[in-house]
CSV table of C-alpha atoms and ligand atoms in Angstrom, one decimal:
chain,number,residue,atom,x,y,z
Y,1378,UNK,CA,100.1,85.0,92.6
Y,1379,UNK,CA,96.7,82.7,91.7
Y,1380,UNK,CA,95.3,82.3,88.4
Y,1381,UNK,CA,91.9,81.2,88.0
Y,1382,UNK,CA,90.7,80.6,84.7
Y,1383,UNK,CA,86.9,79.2,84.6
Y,1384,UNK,CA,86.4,79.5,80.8
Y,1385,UNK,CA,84.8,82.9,80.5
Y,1386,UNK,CA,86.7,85.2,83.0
Y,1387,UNK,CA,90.1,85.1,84.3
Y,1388,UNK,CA,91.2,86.4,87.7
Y,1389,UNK,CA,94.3,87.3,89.0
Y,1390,UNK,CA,95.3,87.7,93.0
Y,1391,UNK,CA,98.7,89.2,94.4
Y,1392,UNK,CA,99.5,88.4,97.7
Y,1393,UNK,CA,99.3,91.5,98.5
Y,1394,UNK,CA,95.8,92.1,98.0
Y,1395,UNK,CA,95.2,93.8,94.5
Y,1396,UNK,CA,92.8,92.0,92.5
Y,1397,UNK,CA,92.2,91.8,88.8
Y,1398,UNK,CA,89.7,90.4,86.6
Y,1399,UNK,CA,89.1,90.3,82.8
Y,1400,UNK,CA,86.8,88.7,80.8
Y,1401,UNK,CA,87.1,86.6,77.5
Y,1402,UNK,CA,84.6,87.9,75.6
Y,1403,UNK,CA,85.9,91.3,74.6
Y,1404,UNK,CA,89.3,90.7,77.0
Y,1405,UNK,CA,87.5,93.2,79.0
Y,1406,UNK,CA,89.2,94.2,82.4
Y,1407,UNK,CA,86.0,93.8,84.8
Y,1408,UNK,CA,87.6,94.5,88.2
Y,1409,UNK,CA,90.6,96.4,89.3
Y,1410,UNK,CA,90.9,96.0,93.5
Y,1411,UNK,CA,94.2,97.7,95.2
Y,1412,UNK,CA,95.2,95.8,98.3
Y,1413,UNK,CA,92.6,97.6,100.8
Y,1414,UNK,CA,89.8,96.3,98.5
Y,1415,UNK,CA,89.2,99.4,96.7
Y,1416,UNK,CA,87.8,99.1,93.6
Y,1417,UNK,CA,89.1,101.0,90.7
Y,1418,UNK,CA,87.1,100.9,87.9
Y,1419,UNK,CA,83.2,101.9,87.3
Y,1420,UNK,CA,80.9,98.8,86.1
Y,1421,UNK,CA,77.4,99.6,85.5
Y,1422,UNK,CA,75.3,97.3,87.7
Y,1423,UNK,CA,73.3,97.2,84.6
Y,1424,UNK,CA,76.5,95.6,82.3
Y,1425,UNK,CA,76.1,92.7,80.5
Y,1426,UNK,CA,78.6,90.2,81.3
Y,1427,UNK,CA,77.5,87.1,79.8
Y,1428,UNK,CA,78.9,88.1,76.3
Y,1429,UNK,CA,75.9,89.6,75.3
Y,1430,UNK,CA,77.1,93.0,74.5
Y,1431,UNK,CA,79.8,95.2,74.9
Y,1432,UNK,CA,80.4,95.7,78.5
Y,1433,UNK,CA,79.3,99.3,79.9
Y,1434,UNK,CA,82.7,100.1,82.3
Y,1435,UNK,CA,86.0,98.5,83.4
Y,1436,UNK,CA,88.2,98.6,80.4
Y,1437,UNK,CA,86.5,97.3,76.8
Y,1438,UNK,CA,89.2,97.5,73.8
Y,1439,UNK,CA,88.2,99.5,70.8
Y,1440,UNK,CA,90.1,98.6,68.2
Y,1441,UNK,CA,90.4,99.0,65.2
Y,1442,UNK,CA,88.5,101.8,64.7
Y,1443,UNK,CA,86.6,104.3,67.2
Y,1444,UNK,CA,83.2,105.9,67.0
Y,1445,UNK,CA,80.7,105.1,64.7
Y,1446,UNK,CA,82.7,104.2,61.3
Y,1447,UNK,CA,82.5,106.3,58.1
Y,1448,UNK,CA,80.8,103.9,55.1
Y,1449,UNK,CA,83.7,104.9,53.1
Y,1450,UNK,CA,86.0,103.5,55.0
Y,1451,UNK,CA,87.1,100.1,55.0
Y,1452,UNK,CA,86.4,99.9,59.0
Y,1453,UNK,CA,82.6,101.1,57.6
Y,1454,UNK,CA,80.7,98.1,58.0
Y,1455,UNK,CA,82.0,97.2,61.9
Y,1456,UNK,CA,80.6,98.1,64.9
Y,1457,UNK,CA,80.8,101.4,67.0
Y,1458,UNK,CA,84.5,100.8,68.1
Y,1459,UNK,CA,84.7,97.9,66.3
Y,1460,UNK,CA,84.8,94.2,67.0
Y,1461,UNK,CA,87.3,93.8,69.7
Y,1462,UNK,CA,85.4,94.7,72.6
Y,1463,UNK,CA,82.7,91.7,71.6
Y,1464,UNK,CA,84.6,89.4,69.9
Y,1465,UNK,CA,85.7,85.8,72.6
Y,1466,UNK,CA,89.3,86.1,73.2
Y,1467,UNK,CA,92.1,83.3,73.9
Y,1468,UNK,CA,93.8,83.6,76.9
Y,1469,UNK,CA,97.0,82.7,76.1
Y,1470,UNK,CA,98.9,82.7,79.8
Y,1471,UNK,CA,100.7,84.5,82.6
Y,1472,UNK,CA,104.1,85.1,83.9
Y,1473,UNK,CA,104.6,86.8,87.3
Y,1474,UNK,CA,107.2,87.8,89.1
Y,1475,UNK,CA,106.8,87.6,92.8
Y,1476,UNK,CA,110.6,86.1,93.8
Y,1477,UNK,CA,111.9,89.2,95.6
Y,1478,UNK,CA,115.2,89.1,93.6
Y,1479,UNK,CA,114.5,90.5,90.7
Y,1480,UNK,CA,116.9,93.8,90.0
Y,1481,UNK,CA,113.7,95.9,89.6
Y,1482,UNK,CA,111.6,94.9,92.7
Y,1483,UNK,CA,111.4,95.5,96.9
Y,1484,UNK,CA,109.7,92.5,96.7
Y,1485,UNK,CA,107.1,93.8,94.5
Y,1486,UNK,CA,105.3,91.0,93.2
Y,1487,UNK,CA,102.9,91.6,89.7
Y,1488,UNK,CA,101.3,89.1,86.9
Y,1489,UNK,CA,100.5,89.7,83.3
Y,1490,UNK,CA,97.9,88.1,81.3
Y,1491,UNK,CA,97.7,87.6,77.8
Y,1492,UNK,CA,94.9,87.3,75.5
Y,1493,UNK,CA,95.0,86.8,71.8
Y,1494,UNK,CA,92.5,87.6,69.2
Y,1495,UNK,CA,93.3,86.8,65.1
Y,1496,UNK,CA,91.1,87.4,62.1
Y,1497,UNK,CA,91.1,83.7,62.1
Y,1498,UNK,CA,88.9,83.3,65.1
Y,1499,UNK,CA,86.5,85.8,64.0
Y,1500,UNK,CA,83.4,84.5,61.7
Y,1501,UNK,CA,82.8,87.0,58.9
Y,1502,UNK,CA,84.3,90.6,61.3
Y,1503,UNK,CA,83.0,92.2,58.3
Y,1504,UNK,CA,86.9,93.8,58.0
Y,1505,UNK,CA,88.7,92.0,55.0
Y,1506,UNK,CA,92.1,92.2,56.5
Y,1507,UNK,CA,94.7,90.2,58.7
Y,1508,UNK,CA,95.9,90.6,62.0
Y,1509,UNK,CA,96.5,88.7,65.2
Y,1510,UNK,CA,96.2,91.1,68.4
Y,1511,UNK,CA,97.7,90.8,71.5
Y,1512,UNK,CA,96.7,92.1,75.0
Y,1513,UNK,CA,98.0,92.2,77.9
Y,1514,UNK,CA,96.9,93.1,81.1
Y,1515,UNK,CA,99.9,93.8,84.0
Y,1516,UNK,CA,99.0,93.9,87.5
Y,1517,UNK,CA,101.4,95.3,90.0
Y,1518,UNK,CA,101.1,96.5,93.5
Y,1519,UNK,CA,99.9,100.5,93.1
Y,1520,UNK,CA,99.3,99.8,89.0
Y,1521,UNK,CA,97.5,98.5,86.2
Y,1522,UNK,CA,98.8,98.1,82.4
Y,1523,UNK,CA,97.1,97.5,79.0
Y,1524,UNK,CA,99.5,97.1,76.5
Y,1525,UNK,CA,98.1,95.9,73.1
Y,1526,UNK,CA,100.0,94.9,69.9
Y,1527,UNK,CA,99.2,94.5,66.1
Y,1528,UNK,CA,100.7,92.4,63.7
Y,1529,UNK,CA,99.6,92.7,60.4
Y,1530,UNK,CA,99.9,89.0,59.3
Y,1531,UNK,CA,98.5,89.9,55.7
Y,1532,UNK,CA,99.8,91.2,52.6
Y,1533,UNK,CA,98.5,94.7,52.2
Y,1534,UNK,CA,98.9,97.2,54.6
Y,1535,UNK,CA,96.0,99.0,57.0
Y,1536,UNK,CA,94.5,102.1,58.9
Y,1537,UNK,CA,93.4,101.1,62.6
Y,1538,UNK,CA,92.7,103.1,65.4
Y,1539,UNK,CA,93.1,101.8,69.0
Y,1540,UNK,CA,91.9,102.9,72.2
Y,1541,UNK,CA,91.2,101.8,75.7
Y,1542,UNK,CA,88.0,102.8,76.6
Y,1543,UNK,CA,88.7,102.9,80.8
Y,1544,UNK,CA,86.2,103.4,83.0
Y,1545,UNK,CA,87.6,104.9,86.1
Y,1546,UNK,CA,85.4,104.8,89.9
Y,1547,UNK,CA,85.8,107.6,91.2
Y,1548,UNK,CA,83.5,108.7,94.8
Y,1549,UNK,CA,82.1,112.0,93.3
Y,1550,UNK,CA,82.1,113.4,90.0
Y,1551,UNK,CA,81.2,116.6,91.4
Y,1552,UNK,CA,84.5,117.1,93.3
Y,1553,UNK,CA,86.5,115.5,90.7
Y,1554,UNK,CA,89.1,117.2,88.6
Y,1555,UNK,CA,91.3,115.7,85.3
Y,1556,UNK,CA,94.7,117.7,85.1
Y,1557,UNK,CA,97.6,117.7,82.4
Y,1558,UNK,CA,95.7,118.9,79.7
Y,1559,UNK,CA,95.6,122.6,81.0
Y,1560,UNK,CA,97.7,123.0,77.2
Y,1561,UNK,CA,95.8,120.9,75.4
Y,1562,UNK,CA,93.3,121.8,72.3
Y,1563,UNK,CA,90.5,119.2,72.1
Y,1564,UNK,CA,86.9,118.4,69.9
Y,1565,UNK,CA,84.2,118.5,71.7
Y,1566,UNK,CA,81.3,116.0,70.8
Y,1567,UNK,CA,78.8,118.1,72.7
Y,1568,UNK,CA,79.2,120.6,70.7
Y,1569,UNK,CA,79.1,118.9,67.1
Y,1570,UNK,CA,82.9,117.9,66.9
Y,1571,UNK,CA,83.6,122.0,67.5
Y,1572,UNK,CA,87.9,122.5,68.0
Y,1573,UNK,CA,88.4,124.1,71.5
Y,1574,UNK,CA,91.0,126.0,72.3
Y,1575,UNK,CA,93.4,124.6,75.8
Y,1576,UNK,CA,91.1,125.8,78.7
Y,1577,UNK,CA,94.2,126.5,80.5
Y,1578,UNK,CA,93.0,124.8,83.5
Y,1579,UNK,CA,92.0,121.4,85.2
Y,1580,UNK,CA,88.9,119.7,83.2
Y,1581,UNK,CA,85.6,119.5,85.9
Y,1582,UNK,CA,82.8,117.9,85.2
Y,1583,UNK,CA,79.4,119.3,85.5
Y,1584,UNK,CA,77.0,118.3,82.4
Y,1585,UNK,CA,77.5,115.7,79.6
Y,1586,UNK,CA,81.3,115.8,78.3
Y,1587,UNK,CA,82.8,114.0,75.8
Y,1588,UNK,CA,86.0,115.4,74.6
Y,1589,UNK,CA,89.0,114.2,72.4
Y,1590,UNK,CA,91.9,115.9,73.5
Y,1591,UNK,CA,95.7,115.3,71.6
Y,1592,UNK,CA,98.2,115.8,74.5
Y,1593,UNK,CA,102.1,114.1,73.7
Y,1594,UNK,CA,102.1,110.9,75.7
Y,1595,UNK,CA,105.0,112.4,77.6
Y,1596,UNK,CA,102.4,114.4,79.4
Y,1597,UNK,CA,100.9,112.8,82.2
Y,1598,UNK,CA,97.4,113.1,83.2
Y,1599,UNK,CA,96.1,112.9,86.9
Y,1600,UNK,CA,92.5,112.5,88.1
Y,1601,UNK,CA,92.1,114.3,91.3
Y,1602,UNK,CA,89.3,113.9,93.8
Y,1603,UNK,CA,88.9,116.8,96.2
Y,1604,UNK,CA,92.0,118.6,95.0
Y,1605,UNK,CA,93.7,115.2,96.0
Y,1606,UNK,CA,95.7,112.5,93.4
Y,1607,UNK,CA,93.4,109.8,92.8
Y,1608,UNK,CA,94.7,108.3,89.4
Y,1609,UNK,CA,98.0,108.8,87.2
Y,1610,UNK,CA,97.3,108.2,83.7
Y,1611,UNK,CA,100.9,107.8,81.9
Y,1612,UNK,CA,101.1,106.5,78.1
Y,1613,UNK,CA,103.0,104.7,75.2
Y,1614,UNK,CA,102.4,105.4,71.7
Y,1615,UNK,CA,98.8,106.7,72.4
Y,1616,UNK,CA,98.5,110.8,71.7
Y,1617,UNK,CA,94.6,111.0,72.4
Y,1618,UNK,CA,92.4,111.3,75.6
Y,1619,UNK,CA,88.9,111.0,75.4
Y,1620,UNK,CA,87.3,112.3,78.5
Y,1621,UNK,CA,83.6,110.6,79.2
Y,1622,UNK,CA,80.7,111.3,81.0
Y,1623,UNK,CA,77.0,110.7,79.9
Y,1624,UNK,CA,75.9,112.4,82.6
Y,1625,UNK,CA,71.9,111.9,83.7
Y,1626,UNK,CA,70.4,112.0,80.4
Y,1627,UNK,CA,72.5,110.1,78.1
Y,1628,UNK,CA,72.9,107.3,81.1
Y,1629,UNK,CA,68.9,107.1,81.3
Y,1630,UNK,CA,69.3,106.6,78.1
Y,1631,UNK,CA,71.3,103.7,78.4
Y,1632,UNK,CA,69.7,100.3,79.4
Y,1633,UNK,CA,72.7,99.0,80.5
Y,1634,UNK,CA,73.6,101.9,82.4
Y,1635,UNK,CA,73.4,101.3,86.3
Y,1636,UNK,CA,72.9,102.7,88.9
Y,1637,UNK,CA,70.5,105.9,87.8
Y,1638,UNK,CA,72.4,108.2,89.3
Y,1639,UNK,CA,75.4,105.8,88.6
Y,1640,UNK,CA,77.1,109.1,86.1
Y,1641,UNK,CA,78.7,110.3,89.5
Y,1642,UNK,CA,80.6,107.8,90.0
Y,1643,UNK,CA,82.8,107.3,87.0
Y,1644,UNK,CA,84.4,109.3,84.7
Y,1645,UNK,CA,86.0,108.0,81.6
Y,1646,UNK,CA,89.5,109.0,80.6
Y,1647,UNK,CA,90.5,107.0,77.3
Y,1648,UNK,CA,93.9,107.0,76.3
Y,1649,UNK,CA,93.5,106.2,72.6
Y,1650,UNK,CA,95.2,106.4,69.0
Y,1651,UNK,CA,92.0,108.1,67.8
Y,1652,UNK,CA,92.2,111.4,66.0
Y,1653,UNK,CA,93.9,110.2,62.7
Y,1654,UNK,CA,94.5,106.7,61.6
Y,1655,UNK,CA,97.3,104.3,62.0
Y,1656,UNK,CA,98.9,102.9,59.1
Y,1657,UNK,CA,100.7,99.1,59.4
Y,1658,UNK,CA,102.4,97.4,56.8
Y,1659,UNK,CA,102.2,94.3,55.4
Y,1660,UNK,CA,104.6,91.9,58.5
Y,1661,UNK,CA,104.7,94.7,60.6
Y,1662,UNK,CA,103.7,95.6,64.4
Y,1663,UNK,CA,102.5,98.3,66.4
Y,1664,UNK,CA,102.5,98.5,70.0
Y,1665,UNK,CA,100.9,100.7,72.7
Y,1666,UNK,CA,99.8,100.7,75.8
Y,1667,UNK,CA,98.5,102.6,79.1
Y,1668,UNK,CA,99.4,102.5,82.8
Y,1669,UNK,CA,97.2,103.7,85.7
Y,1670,UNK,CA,98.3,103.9,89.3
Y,1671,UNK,CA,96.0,104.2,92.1
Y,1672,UNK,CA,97.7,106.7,94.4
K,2067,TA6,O1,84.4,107.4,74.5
K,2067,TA6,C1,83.3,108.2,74.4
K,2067,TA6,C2,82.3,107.6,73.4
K,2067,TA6,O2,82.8,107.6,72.1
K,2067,TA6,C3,81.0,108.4,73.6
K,2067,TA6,O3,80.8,109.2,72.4
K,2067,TA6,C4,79.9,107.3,73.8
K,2067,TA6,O4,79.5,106.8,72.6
K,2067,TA6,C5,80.8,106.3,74.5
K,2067,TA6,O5,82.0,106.2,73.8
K,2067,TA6,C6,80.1,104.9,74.7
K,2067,TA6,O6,80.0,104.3,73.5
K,2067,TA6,P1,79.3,102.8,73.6
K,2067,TA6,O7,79.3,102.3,72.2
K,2067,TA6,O8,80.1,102.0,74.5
K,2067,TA6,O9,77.9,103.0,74.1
């Protein structure tokens, strides 16, 4: 495994192949490479990657709220989904495993990172409570993890929401299909925040969607292309999916949205703590976390 770490991105390599890359500012997984060189996440050729602003694909963090906050709400005064997505992280370090005796592995090898973000290293986030994040960002040989966890290090306790705000590449939007929420209820943003009932089939993707669907994180959700498996989503402790796509309009829209036609190739599937709030004591942690495999 090789680590480089040039002060505002940090890149990891398995011998294998796969590549990853994340950014400090925001923590922001850039790249995702399996071992043929495919890459696995959609980054606008229009992002901003010099800490400028949020970054428009890979993975940015939303935490800890999502959307555009309600004034009366102590989140109200943050950022649409919030500060941790352009706030400069720590990276705090690695530990891989690539020695072929480890109980779990054929010789797998994989690496995590860690980055740290506290209240502490944030100039006036405009949130008046205290927390110290970490994120970490697994690697493995057909798989990628975010797991993130909250402490609250204050003395009251706190609503949050989390979510991780994936952009996934995919070759055609057109013949791309998201199953495992056939059963699944959802709002749709397109229609005002309307409450759908399950469609009772795979989600395609035609015209601007943007959906929040609750599905248990037992169920898994697949991303098909051509009828075949492209991505599986699984989950921890995260009960929301947003699905994504701006489609042409909305992307024109968006100056930092790249290429024009760039809405065919990507579709956002979120997995997210989103459709209520968390609550977290005073000492306490939460944890959660997403894995995707590249089939
Ligand atoms: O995750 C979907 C969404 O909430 C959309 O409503 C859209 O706002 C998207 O996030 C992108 O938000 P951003 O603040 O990154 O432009």
């Amino acid at each position: 495994v090789s680590i480089s770490d040039d002060n505002s991105r940090v890149t990891a390599n398995l011998p294998t192949g796969q590549q990853l890359q994340v950014l400090l500012y925001g923590a922001t997984v850039i790249s995702w490479k399996s071992a043929n060189g495919k890459e696995n996440l959609f980054l606008s050729s229009k992002a901003h990657l010099d800490g400028s602003k949020p970054v428009r694909g890979g993975i940015p963090l939303v935490f800890p709220v999502f959307g555009p906050p309600s004034s009366d709400h102590p989140t109200g005064r943050l950022p649409q989904h919030g500060f941790a997505r352009n706030s400069r992280w720590e990276y705090l370090g690695k530990s891989s495993s690539e020695s072929s005796t480890l109980p779990n592995s054929k010789g797998d090898a994989s690496v995590k990172l860690d980055f740290g973000l506290s209240n502490s290293m944030l100039s006036d986030s405009k949130w008046d409570y205290e927390f110290n994040l970490t994120y970490s960002v697994t690697l493995s040989q057909d798989s990628l993890e975010t797991s993130l966890a909250v402490r609250n290090t204050g003395t009251s306790n706190y609503e949050f929401q989390v979510l991780f705000h994936t952009y996934l590449a995919v070759d055609s939007i057109t013949e791309t299909t998201v199953s495992g929420l056939e059963k699944a209820a959802f709002k749709d943003k397109v229609q005002g925040g309307k409450e759908v009932e399950p469609a009772g089939k795979p989600i395609s993707i035609g015209s601007e969607t943007d959906r929040i669907y609750t599905a248990a994180p037992e169920q898994a959700i697949k991303i098909l292309e051509k009828g075949k498996d492209r991505y599986e989503l699984t989950r921890d402790m995260l009960s929301d999916v947003v699905v994504w796509n701006p489609w042409l309009e909305k992307a024109k829209g968006m100056a930092d949205f790249g290429p024009e036609d760039g809405h065919k190739k990507m579709v956002c599937v979120e997995a997210g703590s989103v459709s209520a709030w968390n609550t977290l004591d005073a000492g306490d942690t939460w944890e959660g976390g997403q894995r995707i495999k590249a089939l």
